[in-house]
Coordinates of C-alpha atoms and ligand atoms in Angstrom, one line a residue:
M22 CA -23.1 -13.9 -5.3
S23 CA -21.7 -13.1 -1.9
R24 CA -19.5 -15.2 0.1
T25 CA -20.5 -15.6 3.6
N26 CA -17.9 -18.3 4.6
P27 CA -14.5 -17.0 3.2
P28 CA -11.9 -19.8 2.8
P29 CA -9.6 -20.7 5.6
R30 CA -7.3 -17.8 6.2
R31 CA -3.6 -18.3 5.5
R32 CA -0.7 -16.6 7.4
R33 CA 2.7 -15.4 6.4
G34 CA 5.7 -16.1 8.6
A35 CA 6.4 -18.9 10.9
L36 CA 3.4 -20.3 12.7
F37 CA 3.8 -22.1 15.8
T38 CA 0.8 -24.4 16.7
A39 CA -1.3 -24.7 19.8
G40 CA -0.7 -26.1 23.1
V41 CA -3.9 -26.3 25.3
L42 CA -4.5 -25.0 28.8
A43 CA -7.5 -26.5 30.2
A44 CA -9.5 -24.1 32.7
T45 CA -12.2 -24.9 35.1
A46 CA -15.6 -23.7 33.9
L47 CA -17.5 -22.2 37.0
G48 CA -21.2 -21.6 36.7
T49 CA -23.0 -18.8 38.6
G50 CA -23.0 -19.7 42.4
G51 CA -19.7 -21.3 42.2
L52 CA -21.0 -24.8 41.4
M53 CA -18.8 -26.9 39.1
Q54 CA -20.5 -27.3 35.9
G55 CA -19.8 -31.1 35.7
T56 CA -21.3 -31.7 32.2
A57 CA -19.9 -28.5 30.6
S58 CA -16.8 -29.1 28.4
A59 CA -13.8 -27.6 29.9
A60 CA -12.9 -24.2 28.6
A61 CA -9.5 -24.0 27.1
F62 CA -6.9 -21.3 26.3
A63 CA -4.6 -22.4 23.5
C64 CA -1.8 -20.6 21.7
S65 CA 0.1 -20.3 18.6
V66 CA 2.7 -17.7 18.2
N67 CA 4.0 -15.9 14.9
Y68 CA 7.5 -14.6 15.3
S69 CA 9.2 -12.3 12.6
A70 CA 12.5 -10.2 12.7
N71 CA 13.1 -7.2 10.6
D72 CA 16.8 -7.6 10.4
W73 CA 19.4 -5.0 9.4
G74 CA 22.7 -6.7 10.0
S75 CA 23.6 -5.8 13.5
G76 CA 20.3 -5.5 15.0
F77 CA 16.8 -6.4 14.5
T78 CA 13.2 -5.7 15.5
A79 CA 11.3 -8.8 16.7
N80 CA 7.6 -8.9 16.5
V81 CA 5.9 -11.7 18.3
T82 CA 2.2 -12.3 17.9
I83 CA 0.4 -14.5 20.5
N84 CA -2.7 -15.8 18.9
N85 CA -5.3 -17.1 21.3
V86 CA -6.6 -20.2 19.3
G87 CA -8.6 -21.8 22.2
D88 CA -12.2 -21.0 23.2
T89 CA -11.7 -18.8 26.4
A90 CA -10.0 -15.5 26.9
T91 CA -6.9 -15.2 29.0
T92 CA -6.6 -12.2 31.4
N93 CA -2.9 -12.1 31.5
W94 CA 0.0 -13.5 29.8
T95 CA 3.6 -14.1 30.1
L96 CA 5.6 -15.3 26.9
A97 CA 8.9 -17.1 27.2
Y98 CA 11.4 -18.0 24.5
A99 CA 15.0 -18.3 24.0
Y100 CA 17.6 -17.3 21.4
S101 CA 20.5 -19.6 20.3
G102 CA 22.9 -16.6 19.6
N103 CA 24.1 -13.5 21.4
Q104 CA 21.0 -11.4 20.7
R105 CA 20.7 -8.6 23.3
L106 CA 17.7 -6.9 24.3
Q107 CA 17.6 -3.1 23.8
S108 CA 14.0 -1.9 24.3
G109 CA 10.6 -3.3 23.9
W110 CA 7.1 -2.1 23.6
N111 CA 3.5 -3.5 24.0
G112 CA 4.8 -5.6 26.8
T113 CA 7.3 -5.6 29.5
W114 CA 10.5 -7.3 28.1
S115 CA 13.3 -8.7 30.1
Q116 CA 16.2 -11.1 29.2
S117 CA 18.3 -13.6 31.3
G118 CA 21.0 -15.0 29.3
Q119 CA 19.4 -16.4 26.2
N120 CA 16.0 -16.5 27.7
V121 CA 13.6 -13.8 26.9
T122 CA 10.5 -13.1 28.8
V123 CA 7.7 -10.7 27.8
R124 CA 4.8 -10.0 30.3
D125 CA 1.6 -8.2 29.2
A126 CA 1.6 -4.4 29.3
G127 CA -1.7 -4.3 31.4
W128 CA -3.9 -2.7 28.8
N129 CA -3.3 -5.6 26.5
A130 CA -3.5 -8.3 29.2
R131 CA -6.7 -9.7 27.9
I132 CA -6.6 -11.9 24.9
A133 CA -10.0 -12.9 23.8
A134 CA -10.6 -16.2 22.0
G135 CA -9.7 -15.8 18.5
S136 CA -7.8 -12.6 19.1
S137 CA -4.3 -11.7 19.1
V138 CA -1.7 -9.4 20.6
T139 CA 1.7 -8.4 19.3
A140 CA 4.7 -7.1 21.1
S141 CA 7.8 -6.0 19.7
A142 CA 11.5 -5.3 20.8
N143 CA 14.9 -4.3 19.3
F144 CA 17.8 -6.3 19.8
N145 CA 21.5 -6.1 18.9
Y146 CA 23.5 -9.1 17.8
S147 CA 26.6 -10.1 16.0
G148 CA 27.1 -13.4 14.1
T149 CA 23.9 -15.3 13.2
N150 CA 20.5 -14.4 14.1
A151 CA 18.3 -17.7 14.1
A152 CA 14.8 -17.4 14.9
P153 CA 13.7 -19.0 18.1
T154 CA 11.9 -22.3 17.7
S155 CA 9.7 -22.6 20.8
F156 CA 7.4 -20.5 22.6
S157 CA 5.3 -20.9 25.7
V158 CA 2.6 -18.5 27.1
N159 CA 1.7 -18.9 30.9
G160 CA 4.0 -22.1 30.9
I161 CA 2.0 -23.8 28.1
A162 CA 3.8 -24.7 25.2
C163 CA 3.0 -23.1 21.6
N164 CA 5.6 -25.4 20.2
G165 CA 5.1 -26.2 16.6
N166 CA 6.3 -26.7 13.1
P167 CA 7.5 -23.8 11.4
G168 CA 7.0 -24.4 7.7
G169 CA 3.9 -26.3 8.4
P170 CA 0.7 -26.1 6.3
G171 CA -0.3 -22.7 5.5
D172 CA 3.3 -21.4 6.0
P173 CA 4.4 -19.7 2.8
G174 CA 8.1 -19.8 3.8
G175 CA 10.3 -18.7 6.4
P176 CA 14.0 -18.7 5.4
G177 CA 14.9 -22.2 3.9
D178 CA 11.4 -23.2 3.5
P179 CA 10.5 -23.6 -0.3
G180 CA 6.9 -23.5 0.6
T181 CA 4.1 -25.4 -1.0
P182 CA 2.6 -24.8 -4.5
G183 CA 0.1 -21.9 -4.4
D184 CA 1.8 -20.4 -1.3
R185 CA 2.6 -16.6 -1.6
V186 CA 6.1 -15.7 -2.5
D187 CA 7.9 -12.8 -0.9
N188 CA 8.1 -10.7 -3.9
P189 CA 5.5 -11.7 -6.6
Y190 CA 7.4 -9.9 -9.3
V191 CA 10.5 -11.8 -9.0
G192 CA 10.8 -14.4 -11.7
A193 CA 7.4 -13.6 -13.3
D194 CA 6.0 -11.8 -16.3
V195 CA 3.4 -9.1 -15.9
Y196 CA 0.1 -9.0 -17.6
V197 CA -0.1 -6.8 -20.6
N198 CA -3.6 -5.3 -20.9
P199 CA -4.8 -5.8 -24.6
E200 CA -7.0 -3.0 -24.6
W201 CA -4.5 -0.4 -23.4
S202 CA -1.9 -2.0 -25.6
A203 CA -4.3 -1.5 -28.6
R204 CA -4.8 2.2 -27.8
A205 CA -1.1 2.7 -27.2
A206 CA -0.1 1.0 -30.6
A207 CA -2.5 3.0 -32.4
E208 CA -0.7 6.3 -31.6
P209 CA 2.3 7.3 -33.6
G210 CA 5.4 5.9 -32.0
G211 CA 3.2 4.1 -29.4
N212 CA 4.4 0.8 -30.4
R213 CA 7.7 1.4 -28.6
I214 CA 5.7 1.0 -25.3
A215 CA 2.6 -0.9 -26.2
N216 CA 4.0 -4.2 -24.8
Q217 CA 4.4 -2.7 -21.2
P218 CA 2.3 -4.0 -18.4
T219 CA -0.3 -1.7 -17.0
G220 CA -2.8 -1.8 -14.3
V221 CA -6.4 -3.2 -14.9
W222 CA -8.9 -0.7 -13.3
M223 CA -12.0 -1.9 -11.7
D224 CA -13.4 1.8 -11.3
R225 CA -17.0 0.8 -11.1
I226 CA -19.5 -2.1 -10.6
A227 CA -20.0 -2.4 -14.3
A228 CA -16.2 -2.7 -15.0
I229 CA -16.5 -6.2 -13.7
N230 CA -18.5 -7.5 -16.5
G231 CA -16.9 -4.9 -18.9
V232 CA -18.1 -1.5 -20.1
N233 CA -19.4 -0.8 -23.5
G234 CA -18.6 -4.2 -24.7
G235 CA -15.0 -4.0 -23.4
M236 CA -13.3 -6.8 -21.4
G237 CA -14.5 -7.6 -17.9
L238 CA -12.4 -9.0 -15.1
R239 CA -12.9 -12.8 -16.2
D240 CA -11.9 -11.8 -19.7
H241 CA -8.7 -10.2 -18.4
L242 CA -8.0 -13.1 -16.2
D243 CA -8.5 -15.7 -19.0
E244 CA -6.2 -13.7 -21.0
A245 CA -3.7 -13.5 -18.2
V246 CA -3.7 -17.4 -18.0
D247 CA -3.0 -17.5 -21.8
Q248 CA -0.2 -15.0 -21.4
A249 CA 1.2 -17.0 -18.6
G250 CA 1.5 -20.0 -20.7
G251 CA 2.2 -22.2 -17.8
D252 CA 4.7 -19.7 -16.3
D253 CA 4.4 -17.4 -13.3
L254 CA 2.4 -14.1 -14.1
V255 CA 1.5 -11.1 -12.2
F256 CA -1.8 -9.7 -12.8
Q257 CA -2.3 -6.2 -11.4
V258 CA -5.9 -4.9 -10.7
V259 CA -7.0 -1.8 -9.2
I260 CA -9.6 -1.8 -6.5
Y261 CA -11.1 1.6 -6.9
N262 CA -14.8 2.1 -5.9
L263 CA -15.2 3.3 -2.3
P264 CA -18.4 5.0 -1.1
G265 CA -17.7 8.8 -1.5
R266 CA -14.7 8.1 -3.5
D267 CA -12.0 10.9 -4.1
C268 CA -13.1 13.1 -1.2
A269 CA -10.5 15.8 -1.7
A270 CA -10.8 16.1 -5.6
L271 CA -13.8 15.8 -7.9
A272 CA -12.2 14.5 -11.0
S273 CA -12.5 10.7 -9.8
N274 CA -15.6 11.0 -7.8
G275 CA -17.4 7.6 -8.3
E276 CA -20.7 5.9 -8.5
L277 CA -21.2 5.0 -4.9
G278 CA -22.5 7.8 -2.3
P279 CA -20.9 8.3 1.1
T280 CA -23.3 5.8 2.8
E281 CA -23.2 3.1 0.2
I282 CA -20.9 0.7 2.0
N283 CA -23.2 -2.2 1.6
R284 CA -23.4 -1.9 -2.1
Y285 CA -19.6 -1.7 -2.1
K286 CA -19.4 -5.0 -0.2
T287 CA -22.0 -7.1 -1.9
E288 CA -21.9 -5.7 -5.5
Y289 CA -18.4 -5.0 -5.9
I290 CA -15.8 -6.6 -3.4
D291 CA -17.8 -9.9 -3.0
V292 CA -18.2 -10.2 -6.7
I293 CA -14.5 -9.6 -7.5
A294 CA -13.3 -11.8 -4.6
D295 CA -15.4 -14.7 -5.9
I296 CA -13.9 -14.3 -9.4
L297 CA -10.4 -14.1 -8.1
A298 CA -11.0 -17.3 -6.1
D299 CA -12.0 -19.2 -9.1
P300 CA -9.5 -22.1 -9.3
A301 CA -8.9 -21.4 -13.0
Y302 CA -6.8 -18.4 -11.9
A303 CA -5.2 -20.1 -8.9
D304 CA -1.7 -20.1 -10.5
L305 CA -1.7 -16.2 -11.4
R306 CA 0.0 -14.0 -8.8
I307 CA -2.9 -11.5 -8.4
V308 CA -1.5 -8.0 -7.2
T309 CA -4.3 -5.9 -6.0
V310 CA -3.7 -2.0 -5.6
I311 CA -6.2 -1.1 -3.0
E312 CA -8.2 2.3 -3.0
I313 CA -5.9 5.0 -4.1
D314 CA -5.7 8.2 -1.9
S315 CA -8.5 7.3 0.3
L316 CA -6.9 6.8 3.8
P317 CA -4.2 9.4 3.2
N318 CA -7.2 11.7 2.5
L319 CA -8.5 11.0 6.0
V320 CA -5.3 12.1 7.5
T321 CA -4.5 15.4 5.8
N322 CA -7.7 16.7 4.2
I323 CA -9.8 16.9 7.3
S324 CA -10.9 19.5 9.8
P325 CA -9.6 21.6 11.3
R326 CA -6.8 21.6 8.8
A327 CA -6.8 24.3 6.1
T328 CA -6.7 21.6 3.5
A329 CA -10.1 19.9 4.7
T330 CA -12.9 19.3 2.4
P331 CA -16.4 18.6 3.7
Q332 CA -16.5 15.4 1.8
C333 CA -13.3 14.1 3.7
D334 CA -14.8 15.3 6.9
T335 CA -17.9 13.1 6.0
M336 CA -15.9 9.9 5.1
L337 CA -13.8 10.3 8.4
A338 CA -17.0 10.6 10.4
N339 CA -18.9 7.8 8.9
G340 CA -16.0 5.3 8.8
N341 CA -16.8 4.0 5.5
Y342 CA -13.2 4.2 4.0
V343 CA -11.8 2.3 6.8
E344 CA -14.8 -0.1 6.7
G345 CA -14.5 -0.5 3.0
V346 CA -10.6 -0.9 2.7
S347 CA -10.6 -3.3 5.6
Y348 CA -13.4 -5.3 3.9
A349 CA -11.5 -5.4 0.8
L350 CA -8.2 -6.5 2.6
S351 CA -9.9 -9.4 4.3
E352 CA -12.0 -10.7 1.5
L353 CA -9.4 -10.4 -1.2
G354 CA -6.7 -11.4 1.3
A355 CA -8.6 -14.7 1.9
V356 CA -7.7 -15.8 -1.7
P357 CA -4.5 -17.5 -1.4
N358 CA -2.9 -16.2 -4.5
V359 CA -4.0 -12.6 -3.9
Y360 CA -1.3 -9.9 -3.0
N361 CA -2.8 -7.0 -1.4
Y362 CA -0.9 -3.7 -1.7
I363 CA -2.4 -0.6 -0.1
D364 CA -2.0 2.9 -1.6
A365 CA 0.0 5.1 0.7
G366 CA 0.1 8.4 -1.3
H367 CA 3.5 9.8 -2.1
Y368 CA 6.5 11.7 -1.0
G369 CA 5.1 15.0 -1.5
W370 CA 2.0 14.2 0.6
I371 CA 2.8 11.8 3.4
G372 CA 6.4 12.7 3.7
W373 CA 5.9 15.4 6.4
D374 CA 6.2 14.5 9.9
D375 CA 2.5 15.5 10.7
N376 CA 1.4 13.1 8.1
F377 CA 3.8 10.4 8.2
G378 CA 3.4 8.7 11.6
P379 CA -0.6 9.3 11.5
S380 CA -0.8 7.7 8.2
A381 CA 1.0 4.6 9.5
D382 CA -1.4 4.5 12.4
L383 CA -4.4 4.7 10.2
F384 CA -3.1 2.0 8.1
Y385 CA -2.6 -0.3 11.0
Q386 CA -6.1 0.6 12.5
T387 CA -7.7 -0.2 9.0
A388 CA -5.7 -3.5 8.5
T389 CA -6.8 -4.7 11.9
H390 CA -10.3 -3.5 11.8
G391 CA -13.3 -5.9 11.1
Q392 CA -12.1 -9.3 9.8
A393 CA -8.8 -8.0 8.4
T394 CA -5.3 -8.8 9.8
V395 CA -2.0 -7.4 9.0
D396 CA -1.5 -10.9 7.3
D397 CA -3.8 -9.7 4.5
V398 CA -1.3 -6.9 3.6
H399 CA 1.4 -7.8 1.3
G400 CA 2.7 -4.4 1.0
F401 CA 2.0 -0.8 0.0
I402 CA 2.2 1.2 -3.2
V403 CA 3.4 5.0 -3.5
N404 CA 2.9 7.4 -6.3
T405 CA 0.0 5.7 -7.8
A406 CA -1.2 7.8 -10.8
N407 CA 1.2 10.6 -9.5
Y408 CA 4.1 12.4 -11.0
G409 CA 6.8 12.4 -8.2
P410 CA 10.1 11.2 -9.2
T411 CA 11.5 7.8 -8.1
T412 CA 14.8 9.2 -7.2
E413 CA 16.3 12.9 -7.2
P414 CA 19.9 12.1 -8.1
Y415 CA 21.3 15.7 -7.8
Y416 CA 20.2 16.5 -4.2
T417 CA 19.3 14.8 -1.0
I418 CA 17.4 15.9 2.2
N419 CA 20.7 16.1 4.0
D420 CA 22.2 18.9 1.8
S421 CA 22.6 22.3 2.9
V422 CA 23.6 25.6 1.1
N423 CA 25.5 28.2 3.1
G424 CA 24.3 26.5 6.3
T425 CA 20.9 26.5 5.4
S426 CA 19.1 23.0 5.0
V427 CA 17.3 22.1 1.8
R428 CA 14.4 21.5 4.1
Q429 CA 14.0 25.2 4.4
S430 CA 13.7 25.8 0.6
S431 CA 10.4 26.7 -0.7
W432 CA 10.1 23.5 -2.7
V433 CA 11.0 21.1 0.2
D434 CA 9.1 23.2 2.7
W435 CA 10.1 21.0 5.8
N436 CA 9.2 17.7 4.1
R437 CA 11.6 14.8 5.3
Y438 CA 11.8 13.5 1.8
V439 CA 12.6 14.6 -1.6
D440 CA 11.6 11.5 -3.8
N441 CA 9.4 8.6 -3.7
Q442 CA 12.0 5.8 -3.3
S443 CA 13.6 7.1 -0.1
F444 CA 10.0 7.9 1.2
A445 CA 8.8 4.4 0.3
Q446 CA 11.8 2.8 2.1
G447 CA 11.4 5.1 5.2
F448 CA 7.6 4.6 5.2
R449 CA 8.1 0.9 4.9
Q450 CA 10.2 1.0 8.3
E451 CA 7.5 3.0 10.1
L452 CA 4.8 0.6 8.9
V453 CA 6.7 -2.3 10.3
G454 CA 7.2 -0.5 13.6
N455 CA 3.6 0.0 13.6
G456 CA 2.9 -3.7 13.6
F457 CA 2.9 -4.6 9.8
R458 CA 4.7 -7.7 8.9
S459 CA 8.5 -7.4 8.6
G460 CA 8.3 -8.8 5.0
I461 CA 6.2 -6.1 3.4
G462 CA 7.3 -4.8 0.3
M463 CA 6.5 -1.5 -1.6
L464 CA 5.6 -0.8 -5.2
I465 CA 6.3 2.7 -6.9
D466 CA 4.2 3.8 -9.9
T467 CA 6.6 5.0 -12.3
S468 CA 4.3 5.4 -15.3
R469 CA 4.5 9.0 -15.5
N470 CA 7.4 10.4 -13.3
G471 CA 10.3 10.3 -15.7
W472 CA 10.6 14.2 -16.3
G473 CA 13.1 13.7 -19.2
G474 CA 13.0 16.2 -22.2
S475 CA 15.0 19.4 -22.7
D476 CA 14.0 20.8 -19.1
R477 CA 15.6 18.0 -17.3
P478 CA 18.5 19.0 -15.1
S479 CA 21.9 17.5 -15.8
G480 CA 23.5 18.1 -12.5
P481 CA 23.2 19.9 -9.2
G482 CA 21.7 23.6 -9.1
P483 CA 24.0 26.5 -8.2
R484 CA 25.1 26.9 -4.5
T485 CA 24.1 30.6 -4.5
D486 CA 21.1 30.1 -2.2
V487 CA 19.0 27.1 -1.2
N488 CA 16.3 28.0 -3.4
A489 CA 18.3 28.2 -6.5
Y490 CA 20.1 25.0 -5.6
V491 CA 17.0 22.9 -5.0
D492 CA 15.2 24.4 -8.1
G493 CA 18.1 23.8 -10.2
S494 CA 18.8 20.2 -9.1
R495 CA 15.2 18.9 -8.9
L496 CA 13.8 16.6 -11.6
D497 CA 10.3 17.1 -10.3
G498 CA 9.2 19.6 -12.8
R499 CA 5.8 20.5 -11.1
L500 CA 4.8 23.8 -9.7
N501 CA 4.1 22.1 -6.4
T502 CA 4.1 18.6 -5.3
G503 CA 0.3 18.9 -4.4
N504 CA -0.2 19.1 -8.3
W505 CA -1.7 15.8 -9.7
C506 CA -3.8 16.4 -12.8
N507 CA -2.4 15.8 -16.3
Q508 CA 0.8 17.6 -15.5
S509 CA 2.6 19.6 -18.3
G510 CA 6.2 18.4 -19.1
A511 CA 5.8 15.0 -17.4
G512 CA 7.4 11.9 -19.1
L513 CA 7.0 8.2 -18.8
G514 CA 9.2 6.9 -16.0
A515 CA 11.2 3.9 -15.5
R516 CA 9.9 0.7 -17.4
P517 CA 8.3 -1.8 -14.9
T518 CA 11.0 -3.7 -13.1
A519 CA 11.2 -6.3 -10.5
A520 CA 13.1 -5.9 -7.3
P521 CA 14.8 -2.6 -8.3
A522 CA 16.0 -1.6 -4.8
S523 CA 15.9 -2.6 -1.2
G524 CA 12.4 -3.0 0.2
I525 CA 10.9 -2.1 -3.2
D526 CA 9.1 -5.2 -4.8
A527 CA 8.8 -3.3 -8.2
Y528 CA 8.4 -0.4 -10.4
V529 CA 5.0 -0.7 -12.0
W530 CA 2.8 1.2 -14.3
I531 CA -0.5 1.2 -12.6
K532 CA -1.9 4.3 -14.2
P533 CA -2.0 3.5 -17.9
P534 CA -0.2 6.4 -19.6
G535 CA -2.5 8.2 -22.0
E536 CA -5.5 7.9 -19.7
S537 CA -6.6 11.3 -18.4
D538 CA -6.6 12.4 -14.8
G539 CA -9.6 14.7 -15.3
S540 CA -11.2 17.0 -17.7
S541 CA -10.0 20.5 -18.0
S542 CA -13.4 21.8 -18.0
A543 CA -16.7 20.4 -17.0
I544 CA -17.9 17.5 -19.2
P545 CA -21.4 15.9 -18.4
N546 CA -20.9 12.1 -18.0
D547 CA -22.6 9.1 -16.6
E548 CA -19.6 7.8 -14.3
G549 CA -20.1 10.1 -11.5
K550 CA -16.9 12.1 -12.4
G551 CA -16.8 15.6 -11.5
F552 CA -14.9 18.6 -12.6
D553 CA -12.0 19.4 -10.5
R554 CA -10.3 22.8 -11.1
M555 CA -6.7 21.3 -10.4
C556 CA -7.4 20.1 -14.0
D557 CA -8.1 23.5 -15.4
P558 CA -4.8 25.0 -16.7
T559 CA -6.1 28.6 -15.6
Y560 CA -6.7 27.6 -12.1
Q561 CA -4.5 29.3 -9.5
G562 CA -4.8 26.5 -6.8
N563 CA -6.0 26.1 -3.2
P564 CA -4.5 25.2 0.1
R565 CA -4.0 21.5 -0.9
N566 CA -1.3 22.6 -3.4
N567 CA -0.4 25.7 -1.4
N568 CA -2.2 28.0 -3.8
H569 CA -0.1 27.3 -6.9
P570 CA -1.3 27.1 -10.5
S571 CA -2.4 23.7 -11.4
G572 CA 0.2 22.9 -14.2
A573 CA -2.4 20.9 -15.9
L574 CA -2.7 20.5 -19.8
A575 CA -5.5 22.0 -21.7
N576 CA -8.3 20.0 -23.5
A577 CA -8.2 17.2 -21.4
P578 CA -11.1 14.5 -21.4
I579 CA -12.7 13.2 -18.2
S580 CA -10.5 10.9 -16.0
G581 CA -9.9 7.4 -17.4
H582 CA -10.6 8.6 -21.0
W583 CA -7.8 8.5 -23.7
F584 CA -5.9 11.7 -23.9
S585 CA -3.8 11.4 -27.1
A586 CA -1.8 14.7 -26.6
Q587 CA -0.7 13.7 -23.1
F588 CA 0.4 10.2 -24.3
Q589 CA 2.5 11.9 -26.9
Q590 CA 4.0 14.4 -24.4
L591 CA 4.8 11.4 -22.0
M592 CA 6.6 9.7 -24.8
T593 CA 8.6 12.6 -25.7
N594 CA 9.7 13.4 -22.2
A595 CA 10.3 9.6 -21.2
Y596 CA 13.2 9.0 -19.0
P597 CA 15.0 6.7 -19.5
P598 CA 14.3 8.0 -23.2
L599 CA 12.5 5.6 -25.4
Ligands
LIG607 C1 -10.2 7.2 -13.1 C2 -10.8 5.9 -13.5 C3 -9.7 5.3 -14.4 C4 -8.3 5.5 -14.0 C5 -7.2 5.0 -14.8 C6 -8.8 7.3 -12.7 O1 -8.4 8.7 -12.4 O2 -11.2 7.9 -12.2 O3 -11.9 6.1 -14.1 O4 -10.0 3.9 -14.7 O5 -8.0 6.8 -13.6 O6 -7.1 5.8 -15.9

């Protein structure tokens, strides 16, 4: 059943409620419309600060909660400390003493009823950095009560039951999928990891009710309520069924053709959203991982780049990835205990300058498209189902050898990042700078990025030349960071962990270890899955992996199916070892 009236939207961060500015309604011919009710501009303001100790970025969102547009705006507020304006954007910022004034930037002067604009600025300060408590727009107070209904908690606000917490993984267990757990436990030695939490994948419409007699979404959620036993529990579900899915690869092509956006909405997202909104599941912390690889593909695998594919060109042109992801965000984000995390590729993909900024832009456009807002985004996930290390302990991007930067090595090849954690932290800043909430958190899929075993370096490589140094230092054992299918030599990575590092909400196992990435030769199937030669160990590559051999294991089944030999290799090469 589709839901046409989503429940009232919730907002994260301080919300300041409305003042009302009455305006005169003039009809055609300038006659006063005496009987018409007066149109009104009314405002609320969201304020957030991304604070790094000696300075911060302030993001101020003006919401027009009245019923008429305003055609210009001047926002005023005051700090109580020594905050000093450095530079601002999306408005003309000025400061006099503790008073801050922001005028519209011209292009964003009009705020339609129901719309918002955000302006941001960097400040320096010392001592304390209390958030301002009152705001006005065009002299009209937007004063309110931070911590009021719908506010999940600014500093010092304990929130109300059911409110989203900052990091859902803190203080919570994570759901163990009994179906994966049974498969893992059936493998020799598998009981060492069978109790680990892994993602539950909704990889086709039929998965919602369960495929081949397996558990459906409600079965998993009921089981999750049991596992929670009254305590806090995170349930991780992967939303993965876009029209034209997997446009740069074939192994995870899905059931919906490029134009089937309506089926995606009504037969997939609406159905999932209705189930997640069931009050029986209201106490779970439901983490959604939204549409792996889709938006990054629209940045990197499009014409005129050498890496373009016709399918990604199609999905960029028809807009259905953006439409689908924004719809998923708004519909799932309307469920108060859902935490949406958007897939953001990985360091060896989005880490280059020409992909980094444009990806953050596209994420912001998508998160503000349709009914979605940045409040629907709790964070981002990197390295989903991929193999890039969390950290590279033996070299950094700042190293050089004989005066040559590691950025010039064949492996790094001018990337700005050498591992996923530094990438996730850097990209988080970029996303916040693009207008995402300052409280967003990152997840890293560490299911298969351990690279232990006998080939693992135990220290930095020789400083004879930059390539010897990087190749001797790096844990990432792939032939190229563009390789993604059933990688030979890979091991299980860090076990799932809450809040492991600054800006990182958790290490998670979203890809269930032992489930194939794609078949190593063509295998007919009824799941829409294609054969991608990146899963064929004899393949010599294409522009998307810079023409390197695939590094894939032989004898692999189609994606999602159990691949015992891979599972065994992952355990053998686990790091930390099992
Ligand atoms: C497949 C999905 C599967 C998932 C988890 C993806 O590559 O396309 O069908 O559910 O991996 O293994």
